[in-house]
Short mmCIF file of C-alpha atoms and ligand atoms in Angstrom, two decimals:
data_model
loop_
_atom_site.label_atom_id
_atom_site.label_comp_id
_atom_site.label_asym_id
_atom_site.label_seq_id
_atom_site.Cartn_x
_atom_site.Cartn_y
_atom_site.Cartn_z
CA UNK A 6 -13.49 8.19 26.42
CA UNK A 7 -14.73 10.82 23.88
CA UNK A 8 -15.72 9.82 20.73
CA UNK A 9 -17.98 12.83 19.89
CA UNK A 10 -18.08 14.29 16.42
CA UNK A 11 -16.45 11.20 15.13
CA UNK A 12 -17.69 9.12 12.22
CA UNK A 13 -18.02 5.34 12.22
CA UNK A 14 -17.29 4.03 8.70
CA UNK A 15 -15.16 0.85 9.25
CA UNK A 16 -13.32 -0.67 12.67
CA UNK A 17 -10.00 0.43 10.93
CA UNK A 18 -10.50 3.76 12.73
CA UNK A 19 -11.34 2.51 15.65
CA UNK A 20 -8.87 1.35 18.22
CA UNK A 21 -9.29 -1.59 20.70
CA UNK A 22 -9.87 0.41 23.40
CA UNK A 23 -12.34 2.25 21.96
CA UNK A 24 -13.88 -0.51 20.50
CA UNK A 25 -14.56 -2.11 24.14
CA UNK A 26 -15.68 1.10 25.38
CA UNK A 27 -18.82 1.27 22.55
CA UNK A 28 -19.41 -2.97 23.61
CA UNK A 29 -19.44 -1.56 27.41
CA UNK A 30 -21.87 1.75 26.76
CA UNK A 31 -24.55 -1.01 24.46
CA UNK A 32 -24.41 -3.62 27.19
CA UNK A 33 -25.24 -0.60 29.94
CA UNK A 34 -28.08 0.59 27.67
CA UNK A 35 -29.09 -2.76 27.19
CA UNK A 36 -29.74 -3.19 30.60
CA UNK A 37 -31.36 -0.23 31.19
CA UNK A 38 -33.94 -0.35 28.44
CA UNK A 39 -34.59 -3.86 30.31
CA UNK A 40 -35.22 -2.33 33.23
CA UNK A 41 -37.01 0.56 31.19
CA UNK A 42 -35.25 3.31 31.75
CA UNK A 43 -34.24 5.02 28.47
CA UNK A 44 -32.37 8.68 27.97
CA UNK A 45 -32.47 12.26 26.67
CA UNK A 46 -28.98 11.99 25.26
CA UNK A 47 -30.16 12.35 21.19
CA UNK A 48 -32.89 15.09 22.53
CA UNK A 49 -33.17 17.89 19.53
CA UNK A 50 -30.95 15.76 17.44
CA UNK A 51 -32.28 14.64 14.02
CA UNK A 52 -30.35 11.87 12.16
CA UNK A 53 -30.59 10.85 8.59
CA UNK A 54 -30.92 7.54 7.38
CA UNK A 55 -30.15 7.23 3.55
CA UNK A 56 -31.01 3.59 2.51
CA UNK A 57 -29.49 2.55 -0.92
CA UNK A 58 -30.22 -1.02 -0.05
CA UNK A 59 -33.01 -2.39 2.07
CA UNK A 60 -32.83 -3.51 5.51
CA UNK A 61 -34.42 -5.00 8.25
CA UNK A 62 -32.12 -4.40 11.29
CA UNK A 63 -29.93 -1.73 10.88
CA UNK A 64 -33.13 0.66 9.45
CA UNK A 65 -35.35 -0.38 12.53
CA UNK A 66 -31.85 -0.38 14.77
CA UNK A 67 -31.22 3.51 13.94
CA UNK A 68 -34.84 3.83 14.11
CA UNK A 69 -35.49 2.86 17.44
CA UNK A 70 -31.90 3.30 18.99
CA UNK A 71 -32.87 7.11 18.21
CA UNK A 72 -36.09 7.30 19.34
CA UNK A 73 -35.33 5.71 22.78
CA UNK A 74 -32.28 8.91 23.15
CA UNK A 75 -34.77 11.38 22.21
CA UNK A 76 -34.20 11.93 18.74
CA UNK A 77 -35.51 12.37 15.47
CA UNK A 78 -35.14 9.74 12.61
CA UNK A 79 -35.78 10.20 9.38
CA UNK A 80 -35.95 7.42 6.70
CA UNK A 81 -34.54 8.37 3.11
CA UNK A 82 -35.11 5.49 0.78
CA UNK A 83 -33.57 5.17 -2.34
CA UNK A 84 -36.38 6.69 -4.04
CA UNK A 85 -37.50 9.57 -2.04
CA UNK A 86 -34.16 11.87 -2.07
CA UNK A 87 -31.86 13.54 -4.93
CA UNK A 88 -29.16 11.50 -4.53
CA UNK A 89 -27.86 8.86 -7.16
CA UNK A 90 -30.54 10.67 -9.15
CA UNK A 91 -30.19 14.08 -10.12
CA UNK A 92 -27.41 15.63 -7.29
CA UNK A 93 -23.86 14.60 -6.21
CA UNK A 94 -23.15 12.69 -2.84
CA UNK A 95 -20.82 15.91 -2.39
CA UNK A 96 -23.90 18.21 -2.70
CA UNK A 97 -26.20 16.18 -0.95
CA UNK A 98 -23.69 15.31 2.11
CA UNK A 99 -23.63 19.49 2.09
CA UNK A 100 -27.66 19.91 2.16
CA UNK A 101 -28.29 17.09 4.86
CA UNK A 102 -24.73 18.78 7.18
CA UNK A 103 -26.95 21.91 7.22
CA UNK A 104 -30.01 20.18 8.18
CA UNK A 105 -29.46 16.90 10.30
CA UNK A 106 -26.69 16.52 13.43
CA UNK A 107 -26.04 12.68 12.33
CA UNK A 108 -26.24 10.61 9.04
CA UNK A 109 -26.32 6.67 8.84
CA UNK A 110 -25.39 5.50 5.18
CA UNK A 111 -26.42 2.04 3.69
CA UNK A 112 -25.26 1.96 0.36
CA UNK A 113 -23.20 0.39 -2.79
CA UNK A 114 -19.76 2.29 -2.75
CA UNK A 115 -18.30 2.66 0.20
CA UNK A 116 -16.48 5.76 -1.03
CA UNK A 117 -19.87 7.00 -0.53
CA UNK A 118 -20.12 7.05 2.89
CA UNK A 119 -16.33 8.43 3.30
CA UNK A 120 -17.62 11.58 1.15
CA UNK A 121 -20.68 11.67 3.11
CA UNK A 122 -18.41 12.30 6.43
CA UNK A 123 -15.95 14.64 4.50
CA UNK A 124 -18.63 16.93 3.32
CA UNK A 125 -21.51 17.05 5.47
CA UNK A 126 -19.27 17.64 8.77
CA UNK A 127 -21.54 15.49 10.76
CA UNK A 128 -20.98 11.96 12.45
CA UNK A 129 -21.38 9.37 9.12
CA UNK A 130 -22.69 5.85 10.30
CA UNK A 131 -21.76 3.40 8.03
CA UNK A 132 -25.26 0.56 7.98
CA UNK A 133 -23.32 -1.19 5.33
CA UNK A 134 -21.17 -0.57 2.46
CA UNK A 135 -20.14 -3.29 -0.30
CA UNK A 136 -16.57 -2.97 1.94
CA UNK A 137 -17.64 -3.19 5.10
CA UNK A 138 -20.44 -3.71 7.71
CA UNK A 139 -18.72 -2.43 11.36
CA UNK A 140 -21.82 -1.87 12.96
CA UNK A 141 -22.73 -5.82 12.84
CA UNK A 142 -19.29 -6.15 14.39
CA UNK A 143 -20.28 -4.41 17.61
CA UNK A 144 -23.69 -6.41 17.79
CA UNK A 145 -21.60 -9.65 17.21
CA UNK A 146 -18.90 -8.99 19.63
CA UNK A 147 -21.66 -7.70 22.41
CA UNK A 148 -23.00 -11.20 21.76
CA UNK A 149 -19.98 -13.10 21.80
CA UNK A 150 -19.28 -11.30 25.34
CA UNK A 151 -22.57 -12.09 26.75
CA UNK A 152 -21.86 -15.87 25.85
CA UNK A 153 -18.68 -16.08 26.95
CA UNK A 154 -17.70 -13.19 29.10
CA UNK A 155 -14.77 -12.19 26.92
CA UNK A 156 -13.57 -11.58 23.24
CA UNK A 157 -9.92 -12.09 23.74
CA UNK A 158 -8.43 -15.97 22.75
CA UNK A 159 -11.80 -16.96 21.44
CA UNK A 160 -11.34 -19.02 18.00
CA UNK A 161 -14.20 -17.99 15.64
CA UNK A 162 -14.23 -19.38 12.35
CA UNK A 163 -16.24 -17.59 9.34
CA UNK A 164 -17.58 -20.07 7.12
CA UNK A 165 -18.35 -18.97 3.37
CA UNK A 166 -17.77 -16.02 0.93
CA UNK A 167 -14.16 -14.68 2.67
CA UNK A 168 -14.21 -11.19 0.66
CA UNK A 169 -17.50 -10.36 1.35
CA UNK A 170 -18.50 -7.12 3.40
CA UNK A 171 -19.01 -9.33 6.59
CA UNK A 172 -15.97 -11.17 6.30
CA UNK A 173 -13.45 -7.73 5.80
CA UNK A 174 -15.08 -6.48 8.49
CA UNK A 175 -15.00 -9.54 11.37
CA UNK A 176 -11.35 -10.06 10.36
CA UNK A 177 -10.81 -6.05 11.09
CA UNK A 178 -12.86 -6.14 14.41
CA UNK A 179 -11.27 -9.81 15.76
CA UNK A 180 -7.92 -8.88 14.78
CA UNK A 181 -8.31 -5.49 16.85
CA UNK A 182 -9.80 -7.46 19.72
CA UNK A 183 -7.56 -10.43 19.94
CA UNK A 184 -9.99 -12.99 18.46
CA UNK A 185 -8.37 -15.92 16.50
CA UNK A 186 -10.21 -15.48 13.31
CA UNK A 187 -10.16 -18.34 10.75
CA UNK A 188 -11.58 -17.71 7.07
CA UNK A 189 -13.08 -20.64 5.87
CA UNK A 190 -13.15 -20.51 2.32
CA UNK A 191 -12.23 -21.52 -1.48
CA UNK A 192 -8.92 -19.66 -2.50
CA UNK A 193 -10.83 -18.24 -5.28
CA UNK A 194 -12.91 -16.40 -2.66
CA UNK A 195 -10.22 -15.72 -0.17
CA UNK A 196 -10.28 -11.89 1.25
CA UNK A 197 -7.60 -9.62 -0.30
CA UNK A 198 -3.95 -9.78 0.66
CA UNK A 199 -3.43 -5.82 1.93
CA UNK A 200 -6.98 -6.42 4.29
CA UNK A 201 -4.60 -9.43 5.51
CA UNK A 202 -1.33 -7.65 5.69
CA UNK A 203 -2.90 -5.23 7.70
CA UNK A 204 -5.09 -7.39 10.11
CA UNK A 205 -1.78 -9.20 10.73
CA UNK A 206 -0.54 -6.10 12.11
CA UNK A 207 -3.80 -5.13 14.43
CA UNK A 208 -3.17 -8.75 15.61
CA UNK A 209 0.34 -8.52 16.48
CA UNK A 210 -0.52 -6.20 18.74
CA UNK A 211 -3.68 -7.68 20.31
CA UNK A 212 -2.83 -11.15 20.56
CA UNK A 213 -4.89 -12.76 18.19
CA UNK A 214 -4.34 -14.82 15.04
CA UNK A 215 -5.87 -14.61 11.47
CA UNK A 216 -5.76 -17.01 9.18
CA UNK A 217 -7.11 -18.60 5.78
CA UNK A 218 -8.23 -22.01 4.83
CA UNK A 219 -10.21 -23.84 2.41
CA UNK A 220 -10.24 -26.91 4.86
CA UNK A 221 -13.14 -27.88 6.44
CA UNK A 222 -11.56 -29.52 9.12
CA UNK A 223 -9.50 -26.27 10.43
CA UNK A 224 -13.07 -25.80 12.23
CA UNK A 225 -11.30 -27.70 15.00
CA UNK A 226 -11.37 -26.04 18.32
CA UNK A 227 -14.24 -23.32 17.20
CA UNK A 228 -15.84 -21.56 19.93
CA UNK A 229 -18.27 -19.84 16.98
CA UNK A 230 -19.03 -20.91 13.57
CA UNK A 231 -20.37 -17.75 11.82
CA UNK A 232 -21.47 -17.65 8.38
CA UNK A 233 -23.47 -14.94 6.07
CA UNK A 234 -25.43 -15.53 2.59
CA UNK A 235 -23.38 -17.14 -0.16
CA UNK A 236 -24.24 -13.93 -2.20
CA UNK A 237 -24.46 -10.61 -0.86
CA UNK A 238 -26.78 -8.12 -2.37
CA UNK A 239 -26.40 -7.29 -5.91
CA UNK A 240 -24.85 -10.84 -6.41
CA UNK A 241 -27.94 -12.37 -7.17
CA UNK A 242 -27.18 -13.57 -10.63
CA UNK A 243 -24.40 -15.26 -9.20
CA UNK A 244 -26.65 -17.99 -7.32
CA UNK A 245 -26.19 -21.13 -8.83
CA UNK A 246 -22.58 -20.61 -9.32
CA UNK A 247 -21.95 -19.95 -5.23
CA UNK A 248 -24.14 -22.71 -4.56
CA UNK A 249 -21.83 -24.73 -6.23
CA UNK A 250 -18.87 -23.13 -5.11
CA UNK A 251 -19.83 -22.71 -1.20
CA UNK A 252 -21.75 -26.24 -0.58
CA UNK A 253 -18.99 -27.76 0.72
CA UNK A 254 -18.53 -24.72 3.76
CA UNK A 255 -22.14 -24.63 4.76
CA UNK A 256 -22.98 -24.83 8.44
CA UNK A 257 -24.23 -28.87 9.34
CA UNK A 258 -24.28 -30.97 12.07
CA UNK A 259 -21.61 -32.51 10.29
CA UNK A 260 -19.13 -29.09 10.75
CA UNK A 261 -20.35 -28.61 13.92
CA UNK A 262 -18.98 -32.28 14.91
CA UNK A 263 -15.70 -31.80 13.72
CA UNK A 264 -15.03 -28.56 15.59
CA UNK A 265 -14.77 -31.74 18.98
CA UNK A 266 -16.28 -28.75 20.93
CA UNK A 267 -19.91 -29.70 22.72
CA UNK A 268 -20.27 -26.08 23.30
CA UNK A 269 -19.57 -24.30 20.05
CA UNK A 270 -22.30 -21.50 18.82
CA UNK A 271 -23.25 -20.78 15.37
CA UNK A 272 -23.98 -16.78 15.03
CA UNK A 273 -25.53 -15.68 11.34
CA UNK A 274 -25.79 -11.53 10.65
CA UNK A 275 -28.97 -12.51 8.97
CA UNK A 276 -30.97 -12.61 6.55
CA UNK A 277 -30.35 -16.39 6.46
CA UNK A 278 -31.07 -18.43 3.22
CA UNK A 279 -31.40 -21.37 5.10
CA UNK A 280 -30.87 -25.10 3.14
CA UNK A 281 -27.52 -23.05 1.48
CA UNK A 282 -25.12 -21.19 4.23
CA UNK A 283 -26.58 -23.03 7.22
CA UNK A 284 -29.09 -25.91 7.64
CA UNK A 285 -32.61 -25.06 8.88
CA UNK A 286 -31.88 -27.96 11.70
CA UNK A 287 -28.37 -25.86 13.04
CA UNK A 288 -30.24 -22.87 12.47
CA UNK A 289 -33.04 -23.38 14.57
CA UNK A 290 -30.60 -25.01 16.98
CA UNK A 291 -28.49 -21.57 17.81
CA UNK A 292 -31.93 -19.52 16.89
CA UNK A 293 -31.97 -18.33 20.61
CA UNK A 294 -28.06 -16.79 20.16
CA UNK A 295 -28.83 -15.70 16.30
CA UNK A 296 -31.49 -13.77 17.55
CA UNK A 297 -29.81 -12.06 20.54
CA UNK A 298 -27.56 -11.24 18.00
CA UNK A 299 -30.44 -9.71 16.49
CA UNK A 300 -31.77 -7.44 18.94
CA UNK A 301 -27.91 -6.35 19.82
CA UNK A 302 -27.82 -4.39 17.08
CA UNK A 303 -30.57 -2.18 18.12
CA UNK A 304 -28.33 -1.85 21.51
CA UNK A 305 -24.84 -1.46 19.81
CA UNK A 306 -26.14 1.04 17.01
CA UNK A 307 -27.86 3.04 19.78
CA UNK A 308 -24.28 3.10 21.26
CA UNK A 309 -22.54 4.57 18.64
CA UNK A 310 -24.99 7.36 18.36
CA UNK A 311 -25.09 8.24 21.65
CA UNK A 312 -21.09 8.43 21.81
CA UNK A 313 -20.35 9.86 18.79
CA UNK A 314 -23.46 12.52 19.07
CA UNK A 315 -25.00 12.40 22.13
CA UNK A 316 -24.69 14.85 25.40
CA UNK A 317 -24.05 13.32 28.20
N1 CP B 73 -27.66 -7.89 9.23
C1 CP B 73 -28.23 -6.84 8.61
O1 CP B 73 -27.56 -5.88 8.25
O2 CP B 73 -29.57 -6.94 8.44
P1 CP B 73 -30.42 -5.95 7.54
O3 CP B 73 -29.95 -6.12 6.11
O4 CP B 73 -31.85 -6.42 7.72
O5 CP B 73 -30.21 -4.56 8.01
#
């Protein structure tokens, strides 16, 4: 599979096959850095990473999924470069394609990370946009296979704000990888009809199922309960609002009951606001999974830069 010199701004552009084949290279690196062997493949590469937004994860992911291949990372917080300032994305994308082999992007619009790849002419990682968030995807999906040794037929319900970056982009990656996705959700937050009309399609074809509800009780049959914060950043003044909204979808014992499952697993992209989205007792319960979760991010980011940049 060669994915080099490709950019990785949402799962839309990936295909299923290709999608398996990043899951396969993170769990082999993942088992080598166990063992503690690590690679050369990112040797004399240096990678940008522009952070609009801050970031636990994904900045110490690209961090240290670059420095274990050899590279160089180098942080650019939103206060320390041109852009959104005083220069263009356009000009900026053309300075860093001059200076840096690779570029991750965390950021507001994601039409900024799609001008990012068009003008820099260098792999564009996308570490979040306000669309989409497809490198979470891979570090979910890695975990889901290390649970249950597969992705296809699994029923995974997302719990919470269905148009939010998470939920576009688990709806894109299960529908590509035949996972029955169900958004769990009030209609007013339901994700938007052409990101449906088009998972449909990806599903068709894999053999999964996607669909909407704003009942509680369609968690029946859940292999994994996932859920994200009730408001995603920049939505703070929305709080008390989603609180009031969301209550009724947050992650209990009580949800967890009615999936009839004993061996359902609540995953959480994190950070968790714990008391609204999810409980602190079900969080603590699944803390071991959440946290693998976690830590596959490091593995599945590394992944994607070694494929789409790395020698072999
Ligand atoms: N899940 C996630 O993207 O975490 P960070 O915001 O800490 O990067």
């Amino acid at each position: 599979m060669n994915l080099k010199g490709r950019s990785f701004l949402t799962l839309k552009d990936y295909s299923q096959e290709e999608i398996e084949y990043l899951l396969n290279l993170a769990a082999k690196l993942k088992e080598n850095k166990k063992k503690g062997i690590l690679g050369q493949s990112l040797k004399g590469k240096n990678v940008a990473l522009i952070f609009e937004k801050p970031s636990t994860r994904t900045r110490c992911a690209f961090t240290i999924g670059c420095i274990d291949e050899g590279g160089h990372p180098e942080y650019l917080g939103r206060d320390d470069i041109q852009l959104g300032h005083k220069e263009s994305i356009e000009d900026t994308a053309r300075v860093l394609g001059r200076m840096f082999d690779g570029i991750e992007f965390r950021g507001f619009a994601h039409e900024s990370a799609e001008k990012l790849a068009k003008y820099s002419g260098v792999p564009v990682w996308n570490g979040l946009t306000d669309s989409y968030h497809p490198t979470q995807i891979l570090a979910d999906f890695l975990t889901l296979k290390e649970q249950f040794g597969k992705l296809e037929g699994l029923n995974l319900v997302y719990a919470g704000d269905g148009r939010n970056n998470m939920a576009n982009s688990l709806i894109i990656g299960s529908a590509k990888m035949g996972i029955n996705i169900t958004i769990l959700s009030p209609k007013t937050l339901w994700p938007d009809e052409q990101l449906i009309a088009l998972c449909n399609e990806y599903a068709s074809k894999s053999g999964g199922q996607v669909k909407l509800t704003d009942k509680v009780a369609d968690v029946a049959g859940a292999d994994v309960i996932y859920t994200d914060v009730w408001c995603s950043m920049g939505e703070e003044d929305l709080a008390a609002e989603r609180i009031k909204l969301l209550s009724p979808y947050q992650v209990n014992e009580d949800m967890l009951a009615m999936t009839g499952k004993s061996d359902t697993i609540v995953l959480h992209c994190l950070p968790a606001v714990k008391g609204n989205e999810v409980t602190y007792q079900v969080f603590e319960k699944f803390a071991k999974v959440i946290f693998d979760q976690a830590e596959n991010r490091m593995h599945t980011i590394k992944a994607i830069m070694v494929a789409t940049l790395g020698e072999e």
